[in-house]
Amino acid sequence: MADWTREFDEPIPVPKGRRLVTLRDAGDYVAKLPKAKHMTAEWQAAMLALMLVVDLNGPTMMARIGVLRALNRNVERVFNSDRKDKHWGNGSSSGTNELSPLIFDLAHPLSFYRVNELGRCGIPRCS
């Protein structure tokens, strides 16, 4: 049975300070859009997601994502290099994994991957 009263995990903020709290709020918002905007592919996908969530009792997150993508369809995402984590090449490590020689060197005495010492359980001398 269709349940349009289900709430989103988080309300969806829309222009003019409104918030879409339930699936019905989102459906009414899409239905009241001007026809030119309502007929865009993003809003059609959002409405389809809303109907599928309601009809199939799916997760409200899917409808939320559809509405948010339609709301932000003209927003251009710009890479901000100031926010980039600069953990590479900071001098704390040579950039290589210090354990890699141990793991991949089958002749190393501490390597657990030496075939001649492995028992059936994969641990040296367990069998």
mmCIF file of C-alpha atoms in Angstrom, residues 44-116:
data_model
loop_
_atom_site.group_PDB
_atom_site.id
_atom_site.type_symbol
_atom_site.label_atom_id
_atom_site.label_comp_id
_atom_site.label_asym_id
_atom_site.label_seq_id
_atom_site.Cartn_x
_atom_site.Cartn_y
_atom_site.Cartn_z
ATOM 1 C CA GLN A 44 11.201 13.374 -14.142
ATOM 2 C CA ALA A 45 13.796 11.064 -12.587
ATOM 3 C CA ALA A 46 13.105 12.547 -9.148
ATOM 4 C CA MET A 47 9.376 11.939 -9.512
ATOM 5 C CA LEU A 48 9.987 8.394 -10.753
ATOM 6 C CA ALA A 49 12.210 7.744 -7.732
ATOM 7 C CA LEU A 50 9.492 9.113 -5.428
ATOM 8 C CA MET A 51 6.841 6.869 -6.965
ATOM 9 C CA LEU A 52 9.061 3.781 -6.823
ATOM 10 C CA VAL A 53 9.910 4.396 -3.170
ATOM 11 C CA VAL A 54 6.229 4.819 -2.316
ATOM 12 C CA ASP A 55 4.907 1.919 -4.426
ATOM 13 C CA LEU A 56 7.614 -0.578 -3.505
ATOM 14 C CA ASN A 57 8.145 0.613 0.079
ATOM 15 C CA GLY A 58 11.774 1.331 -0.784
ATOM 16 C CA PRO A 59 14.321 3.353 1.173
ATOM 17 C CA THR A 60 13.461 7.037 1.348
ATOM 18 C CA MET A 61 17.125 7.842 0.712
ATOM 19 C CA MET A 62 16.632 6.974 -2.975
ATOM 20 C CA ALA A 63 13.859 9.552 -3.350
ATOM 21 C CA ARG A 64 15.913 12.071 -1.378
ATOM 22 C CA ILE A 65 18.874 11.623 -3.714
ATOM 23 C CA GLY A 66 16.621 12.066 -6.753
ATOM 24 C CA VAL A 67 15.140 15.307 -5.424
ATOM 25 C CA LEU A 68 18.535 16.679 -4.359
ATOM 26 C CA ARG A 69 20.042 15.912 -7.768
ATOM 27 C CA ALA A 70 17.154 17.718 -9.457
ATOM 28 C CA LEU A 71 17.446 20.697 -7.110
ATOM 29 C CA ASN A 72 21.188 20.961 -7.743
ATOM 30 C CA ARG A 73 21.083 20.239 -11.483
ATOM 31 C CA ASN A 74 22.600 23.616 -12.429
ATOM 32 C CA VAL A 75 25.195 23.725 -9.670
ATOM 33 C CA GLU A 76 28.696 23.276 -11.032
ATOM 34 C CA ARG A 77 31.010 21.379 -8.709
ATOM 35 C CA VAL A 78 34.388 23.051 -8.592
ATOM 36 C CA PHE A 79 37.492 21.405 -7.232
ATOM 37 C CA ASN A 80 38.920 23.371 -4.303
ATOM 38 C CA SER A 81 42.621 22.576 -4.017
ATOM 39 C CA ASP A 82 42.810 24.342 -0.634
ATOM 40 C CA ARG A 83 40.737 21.539 0.910
ATOM 41 C CA LYS A 84 42.880 18.775 -0.500
ATOM 42 C CA ASP A 85 44.615 16.665 2.130
ATOM 43 C CA LYS A 86 48.338 16.923 1.638
ATOM 44 C CA HIS A 87 49.372 13.635 3.209
ATOM 45 C CA TRP A 88 51.426 12.461 0.213
ATOM 46 C CA GLY A 89 55.075 13.428 0.252
ATOM 47 C CA ASN A 90 55.000 15.075 3.649
ATOM 48 C CA GLY A 91 58.322 13.497 4.623
ATOM 49 C CA SER A 92 56.943 11.087 7.202
ATOM 50 C CA SER A 93 57.425 8.099 4.907
ATOM 51 C CA SER A 94 59.324 7.303 1.762
ATOM 52 C CA GLY A 95 56.004 6.633 0.041
ATOM 53 C CA THR A 96 56.397 2.869 0.076
ATOM 54 C CA ASN A 97 54.915 0.309 2.356
ATOM 55 C CA GLU A 98 57.669 -0.870 4.700
ATOM 56 C CA LEU A 99 55.945 -4.243 5.086
ATOM 57 C CA SER A 100 55.851 -5.006 1.381
ATOM 58 C CA PRO A 101 59.288 -6.723 1.302
ATOM 59 C CA LEU A 102 58.203 -8.973 4.193
ATOM 60 C CA ILE A 103 54.912 -9.904 2.594
ATOM 61 C CA PHE A 104 56.230 -10.607 -0.872
ATOM 62 C CA ASP A 105 59.649 -12.101 -0.054
ATOM 63 C CA LEU A 106 58.881 -15.801 0.240
ATOM 64 C CA ALA A 107 62.452 -16.534 1.323
ATOM 65 C CA HIS A 108 62.231 -14.209 4.336
ATOM 66 C CA PRO A 109 62.441 -16.226 7.596
ATOM 67 C CA LEU A 110 59.447 -14.417 9.163
ATOM 68 C CA SER A 111 57.169 -14.709 6.161
ATOM 69 C CA PHE A 112 54.017 -16.761 6.851
ATOM 70 C CA TYR A 113 53.668 -17.408 3.152
ATOM 71 C CA ARG A 114 56.531 -19.903 2.922
ATOM 72 C CA VAL A 115 54.872 -22.902 1.339
ATOM 73 C CA ASN A 116 57.203 -25.508 2.766
#
